[in-house]
Short mmCIF file of C-alpha atoms in Angstrom, two decimals:
data_model
loop_
_atom_site.label_atom_id
_atom_site.label_comp_id
_atom_site.label_asym_id
_atom_site.label_seq_id
_atom_site.Cartn_x
_atom_site.Cartn_y
_atom_site.Cartn_z
CA MET A 1 40.80 -16.95 23.30
CA SER A 2 41.86 -19.50 25.90
CA LEU A 3 40.93 -23.19 25.88
CA ARG A 4 38.77 -22.74 28.98
CA HIS A 5 36.57 -20.21 27.16
CA LEU A 6 36.46 -22.53 24.17
CA LYS A 7 35.12 -25.41 26.30
CA GLN A 8 32.45 -23.16 27.83
CA LEU A 9 31.22 -22.13 24.40
CA SER A 10 31.13 -25.74 23.23
CA LYS A 11 28.43 -26.55 25.83
CA SER A 12 25.88 -24.17 24.21
CA LEU A 13 27.03 -24.23 20.57
CA ILE A 14 28.39 -27.14 18.53
CA LEU A 15 32.03 -26.98 17.54
CA THR A 16 33.19 -28.76 14.43
CA HIS A 17 36.71 -29.30 13.18
CA ILE A 18 37.53 -28.25 9.67
CA GLY A 19 37.05 -31.50 7.81
CA PRO A 20 34.52 -33.73 6.11
CA LYS A 21 32.88 -35.12 9.31
CA PRO A 22 31.29 -32.51 11.63
CA LEU A 23 29.87 -33.29 15.04
CA ALA A 24 26.13 -33.59 15.79
CA THR A 25 23.97 -31.03 14.01
CA PRO A 26 22.39 -28.28 16.15
CA LYS A 27 18.68 -28.39 16.98
CA ARG A 28 18.07 -24.94 18.46
CA SER A 29 20.90 -22.88 17.01
CA ASN A 30 21.51 -22.34 13.29
CA ILE A 31 25.13 -21.22 13.82
CA VAL A 32 27.99 -23.67 13.37
CA LEU A 33 31.43 -22.65 14.66
CA ASN A 34 34.61 -23.94 13.06
CA ILE A 35 38.01 -24.08 14.74
CA GLY A 36 40.61 -22.30 12.64
CA GLN A 37 44.05 -20.77 13.09
CA ASN A 38 44.52 -17.29 14.51
CA LEU A 39 46.98 -15.41 12.30
CA SER A 40 48.01 -13.00 15.08
CA TYR A 41 48.59 -15.79 17.62
CA PRO A 42 49.38 -19.07 15.80
CA ASN A 43 49.24 -21.22 18.95
CA THR A 44 45.70 -19.98 19.93
CA PRO A 45 42.65 -21.41 18.14
CA CYS A 46 39.93 -19.06 16.92
CA LEU A 47 36.22 -19.50 16.18
CA ILE A 48 34.89 -19.00 12.63
CA PRO A 49 31.08 -18.54 12.55
CA ASN A 50 29.28 -20.07 9.59
CA ARG A 51 25.61 -19.25 8.86
CA THR A 52 23.56 -22.22 7.79
CA LYS A 53 19.96 -22.85 6.81
CA SER A 54 17.29 -23.78 9.29
CA THR A 55 16.80 -27.36 10.44
CA THR A 56 13.44 -27.57 8.62
CA GLY A 57 15.19 -27.28 5.26
CA GLY A 58 13.99 -23.80 4.27
CA SER A 59 15.65 -20.44 4.64
CA SER A 60 15.77 -19.01 8.14
CA VAL A 61 15.11 -15.45 6.89
CA LYS A 62 11.61 -14.53 5.71
CA ARG A 63 11.67 -11.63 3.31
CA LYS A 64 8.81 -9.17 3.24
CA PRO A 65 7.42 -8.15 -0.16
CA LEU A 66 9.26 -5.05 -1.32
CA SER A 67 7.03 -2.18 -2.42
CA PHE A 68 7.53 1.54 -3.09
CA ASP A 69 3.88 2.51 -3.51
CA TYR A 70 4.32 5.29 -0.94
CA SER A 71 6.40 7.23 -3.49
CA GLY A 72 3.22 8.14 -5.39
CA ASP A 73 4.50 7.24 -8.88
CA LEU A 74 1.60 5.93 -10.95
CA VAL A 75 3.77 4.81 -13.89
CA THR A 76 7.17 3.14 -14.21
CA ARG A 77 10.24 4.30 -16.09
CA SER A 78 9.52 4.83 -19.79
CA SER A 79 11.48 2.83 -22.34
CA LEU A 80 13.80 4.49 -24.88
CA GLN A 81 14.40 3.56 -28.48
CA GLU A 82 17.93 2.34 -29.10
CA SER A 83 18.18 4.17 -32.42
CA ASP A 84 17.60 7.61 -30.83
CA THR A 85 20.58 9.97 -30.70
CA LEU A 86 21.86 11.22 -27.36
CA ASN A 87 21.15 14.84 -26.48
CA ILE A 88 24.85 15.72 -26.35
CA PHE A 89 25.15 14.85 -30.09
CA LYS A 90 21.89 16.39 -31.34
CA ASP A 91 23.52 19.76 -32.07
CA VAL A 92 26.20 18.15 -34.24
CA THR A 93 25.17 18.85 -37.86
CA GLU A 94 27.83 16.58 -39.36
CA LEU A 95 26.16 13.57 -37.78
CA GLU A 96 23.38 13.56 -40.42
CA ASN A 97 25.81 12.63 -43.22
CA ALA A 98 27.96 10.37 -41.02
CA PRO A 99 28.13 6.60 -41.63
CA GLU A 100 25.91 4.16 -39.77
CA ASN A 101 28.66 3.03 -37.39
CA VAL A 102 29.21 6.60 -36.19
CA LYS A 103 25.47 7.13 -35.73
CA ARG A 104 25.26 3.91 -33.78
CA ILE A 105 28.11 5.00 -31.48
CA CYS A 106 26.26 8.27 -30.78
CA SER A 107 22.94 6.52 -30.14
CA ILE A 108 21.41 5.17 -26.93
CA GLU A 109 22.32 1.62 -27.91
CA MET A 110 26.05 2.21 -27.29
CA ALA A 111 25.63 4.64 -24.36
CA SER A 112 26.55 3.87 -20.77
CA GLY A 113 24.17 3.94 -17.82
CA ALA A 114 25.30 7.41 -16.71
CA GLU A 115 24.84 8.80 -20.23
CA ILE A 116 21.33 7.32 -20.50
CA LYS A 117 20.42 8.80 -17.12
CA LYS A 118 21.70 12.21 -18.19
CA HIS A 119 19.75 11.87 -21.45
CA ARG A 120 16.53 11.15 -19.53
CA ILE A 121 17.05 14.13 -17.22
CA GLU A 122 17.67 16.48 -20.17
CA GLU A 123 14.57 15.19 -21.95
CA MET A 124 12.51 15.81 -18.82
CA SER A 125 13.93 19.32 -18.33
CA ASN A 126 13.22 20.25 -21.98
CA ARG A 127 9.66 18.98 -21.66
CA LEU A 128 9.02 20.94 -18.44
CA GLU A 129 10.60 24.07 -19.93
CA GLN A 130 8.16 23.90 -22.86
CA LEU A 131 5.23 23.54 -20.47
CA PHE A 132 6.08 25.96 -17.63
CA GLY A 133 8.68 28.31 -19.13
CA LYS A 134 12.32 29.00 -18.32
CA ASP A 135 11.75 30.08 -14.70
CA CYS A 136 10.42 26.72 -13.51
CA HIS A 137 13.31 25.88 -11.16
CA ARG A 138 11.22 23.97 -8.64
CA GLU A 139 9.45 22.00 -11.37
CA GLN A 140 12.85 21.15 -12.86
CA MET A 141 14.03 19.77 -9.51
CA ILE A 142 10.87 17.68 -9.12
CA GLY A 143 11.27 16.33 -12.68
CA LYS A 144 14.91 15.44 -12.13
CA LEU A 145 14.13 13.65 -8.88
CA THR A 146 11.26 11.81 -10.59
CA VAL A 147 13.61 10.41 -13.24
CA GLU A 148 16.12 9.30 -10.58
CA ILE A 149 13.40 7.79 -8.36
CA ARG A 150 11.89 5.70 -11.16
CA SER A 151 15.28 4.38 -12.22
CA LEU A 152 16.16 3.52 -8.61
CA ILE A 153 12.82 1.78 -8.03
CA SER A 154 13.46 -0.64 -10.89
CA HIS A 155 17.03 -1.18 -9.64
CA CYS A 156 15.97 -1.87 -6.03
CA LEU A 157 13.25 -4.29 -7.11
CA GLN A 158 15.81 -6.20 -9.16
CA PHE A 159 18.64 -6.13 -6.57
CA ARG A 160 17.04 -6.40 -3.15
CA SER A 161 20.31 -6.68 -1.26
CA ASP A 162 21.50 -3.24 -2.41
CA LYS A 163 20.73 -1.37 0.82
CA ARG A 164 22.69 1.72 -0.16
CA SER A 165 20.55 2.33 -3.26
CA LYS A 166 17.42 1.78 -1.18
CA SER A 167 18.46 4.40 1.37
CA ILE A 168 19.25 6.84 -1.46
CA LEU A 169 15.84 6.13 -2.99
CA VAL A 170 14.02 6.84 0.29
CA GLU A 171 15.97 10.07 0.70
CA LYS A 172 15.08 11.23 -2.83
CA ILE A 173 11.39 10.40 -2.33
CA GLN A 174 11.28 12.52 0.83
CA LYS A 175 13.17 15.33 -0.90
CA ARG A 176 10.69 15.34 -3.80
CA LYS A 177 7.79 15.42 -1.33
CA LYS A 178 9.32 18.50 0.28
CA TYR A 179 9.57 20.34 -3.06
CA MET A 180 6.04 19.28 -3.96
CA LYS A 181 4.78 20.62 -0.62
CA PHE A 182 6.42 24.00 -1.31
CA LEU A 183 4.97 24.16 -4.84
CA ARG A 184 1.52 23.18 -3.54
CA ARG A 185 1.68 26.01 -1.04
CA GLU A 186 2.76 28.58 -3.63
CA ASP A 187 0.66 27.75 -6.71
CA TYR A 188 -1.94 24.99 -6.39
CA GLU A 189 -3.04 25.05 -10.06
CA ARG A 190 0.53 24.69 -11.26
CA PHE A 191 1.05 21.92 -8.72
CA GLU A 192 -1.94 19.94 -10.07
CA TRP A 193 -0.76 20.51 -13.64
CA LEU A 194 2.68 19.13 -12.81
CA LEU A 195 1.21 16.06 -11.09
CA ASP A 196 -0.96 15.39 -14.13
CA GLU A 197 2.00 15.67 -16.49
CA LEU A 198 4.39 13.52 -14.44
CA LYS A 199 1.71 10.97 -13.40
CA ILE A 200 2.36 11.39 -9.66
CA LYS A 201 -0.07 11.08 -6.77
CA TYR A 202 0.72 13.43 -3.91
CA ILE A 203 0.27 11.79 -0.50
CA PRO A 204 0.30 14.50 2.21
CA PRO A 205 1.85 13.66 5.59
CA PRO A 206 -0.62 12.73 8.36
CA ALA A 207 -1.68 15.49 10.73
CA TYR A 208 -1.29 13.17 13.72
CA TYR A 209 0.99 10.16 13.94
CA LYS A 210 0.42 7.36 16.42
CA PHE A 211 2.57 4.27 16.79
CA VAL A 212 0.62 1.10 16.06
CA SER A 213 2.02 -2.17 17.42
CA LYS A 214 1.78 -5.53 15.69
CA ARG A 215 -0.97 -6.64 18.05
CA GLN A 216 -3.04 -3.55 17.30
CA LYS A 217 -2.50 -4.08 13.56
CA ARG A 218 -3.80 -7.64 13.86
CA LYS A 219 -6.84 -6.37 15.78
CA ILE A 220 -7.55 -3.79 13.08
CA GLU A 221 -7.23 -6.41 10.36
CA VAL A 222 -9.63 -8.74 12.21
CA LYS A 223 -12.15 -5.91 12.71
CA ASP A 224 -11.97 -4.96 9.02
CA ALA A 225 -12.46 -8.59 7.99
CA ALA A 226 -15.45 -8.93 10.34
CA TYR A 227 -16.93 -5.69 8.99
CA THR A 228 -16.61 -6.89 5.38
CA VAL A 229 -18.25 -10.23 6.25
CA ARG A 230 -21.08 -8.48 8.08
CA GLN A 231 -21.57 -5.98 5.25
CA SER A 232 -21.68 -8.78 2.67
CA LYS A 233 -24.35 -10.60 4.71
CA ILE A 234 -26.38 -7.40 5.03
CA ASP A 235 -26.18 -6.79 1.27
CA ALA A 236 -27.27 -10.38 0.57
CA LEU A 237 -30.20 -9.98 2.99
CA LYS A 238 -31.21 -6.70 1.33
CA LYS A 239 -31.23 -8.35 -2.10
CA LYS A 240 -33.32 -11.21 -0.72
CA LEU A 241 -35.85 -8.79 0.84
CA GLU A 242 -36.04 -6.77 -2.37
CA ALA A 243 -36.82 -9.97 -4.27
CA GLU A 244 -39.52 -10.90 -1.74
CA LYS A 245 -40.95 -7.38 -1.67
CA GLU A 246 -42.45 -7.64 -5.17
CA ALA A 247 -44.33 -10.86 -4.33
CA PHE A 248 -45.48 -9.36 -1.02
CA MET A 249 -46.81 -6.19 -2.65
CA GLN A 250 -48.64 -8.21 -5.27
CA GLU A 251 -50.24 -10.39 -2.59
CA LYS A 252 -51.13 -7.29 -0.57
CA GLU A 253 -52.93 -5.71 -3.53
CA GLU A 254 -54.94 -8.90 -4.07
CA ILE A 255 -56.00 -9.08 -0.40
CA LEU A 256 -56.96 -5.39 -0.34
CA ALA A 257 -59.03 -5.85 -3.47
CA GLU A 258 -60.88 -8.78 -1.84
CA ILE A 259 -61.51 -6.71 1.31
CA GLN A 260 -62.82 -3.86 -0.81
CA LYS A 261 -65.20 -6.22 -2.64
CA GLU A 262 -66.51 -7.71 0.61
CA ALA A 263 -66.98 -4.22 2.12
CA GLU A 264 -69.00 -3.14 -0.93
CA LYS A 265 -70.99 -6.40 -0.84
CA TYR A 266 -72.00 -6.04 2.81
CA LYS A 267 -72.13 -2.21 2.66
CA LEU A 268 -69.45 -1.62 5.30
CA ASP A 269 -67.57 1.63 5.88
CA PRO A 270 -63.78 1.17 5.20
CA GLU A 271 -62.95 4.03 7.58
CA ILE A 272 -64.03 1.84 10.52
CA PHE A 273 -61.32 -0.72 9.64
CA LYS A 274 -58.68 2.02 9.40
CA GLN A 275 -59.58 3.44 12.81
CA SER A 276 -59.50 -0.02 14.39
CA LEU A 277 -56.04 -0.63 12.93
CA ILE A 278 -54.82 2.68 14.33
CA ARG A 279 -56.20 1.79 17.79
CA GLU A 280 -54.46 -1.60 17.69
CA ARG A 281 -51.14 0.04 16.81
CA GLU A 282 -51.45 2.53 19.66
CA LYS A 283 -52.25 -0.29 22.08
CA SER A 284 -49.14 -2.22 21.00
CA LYS A 285 -46.98 0.90 21.43
CA ARG A 286 -48.36 1.50 24.94
CA TYR A 287 -47.77 -2.14 25.84
CA VAL A 288 -44.14 -1.97 24.72
CA LEU A 289 -43.58 1.31 26.61
CA ALA A 290 -45.15 -0.11 29.80
CA LYS A 291 -43.05 -3.25 29.50
CA ASP A 292 -39.84 -1.19 29.20
CA LEU A 293 -40.77 0.88 32.24
CA TRP A 294 -41.54 -2.25 34.23
CA THR A 295 -38.17 -3.84 33.43
CA ALA A 296 -36.38 -0.57 34.29
CA ASP A 297 -38.11 -0.45 37.71
CA GLU A 298 -37.17 -4.07 38.41
CA GLU A 299 -33.51 -3.41 37.54
CA TYR A 300 -33.48 -0.28 39.73
CA ASN A 301 -35.01 -2.09 42.72
#
């Protein structure tokens, strides 16, 4: 890089010499460039980018909360007892009379990560073979992938920067969904039995996929929040009306009893009151209907 290009870059970004005193700190850019020595061309300076924190003091990268709920696993990886013997040494009869140090070497406590993973897969395959028989090849594949998925989920939650393990995890989740879809199509009862045994929730793919932008997501969230607020107000109003309904019905019974007493006292026919109420209701209905027709005619004209 020539000196002319170096001067042009220094107008937009701040250049600092390698040393204790840098130049003015950047306000808009979070990248600081240092002048170093180019090994290929010793007489030509080179730029060394250095990522720094934001000017506000916090980190410039906001991490989203990591979640793998879409996998469908309802439980996490089960814990193993350290004193249990590995499956590769269970057929060894001499191990029963062996000293404690030898038993400890053959146990899970002294096993490596690959050996523990193999032990979990063999335990899962033996369990599925007891449940479904020897010809359960698809169930064996789903069980093996379940063990790998649950171990990778705990690893990815602990080490968030391991992008390779995360991509492998996503690939295995999709692969298990494919096998589960085939098993669901072939034998639905066996499919439900397997889900119940492995504690998995099958989430079928959507029939229609539509891209939703961030703006549309915010609109949906606002609508859902408004609906919940409105529903809570409606429920509170219903409870209030139910509480007032008892007092109203009690007052209504008292008034009707007084009317009945007065009608008996003055020897009046209660049917006359009922007919007058019916006529008043019909009049109110006709008035409302005529008012609506009148407003419609005004709007039309």
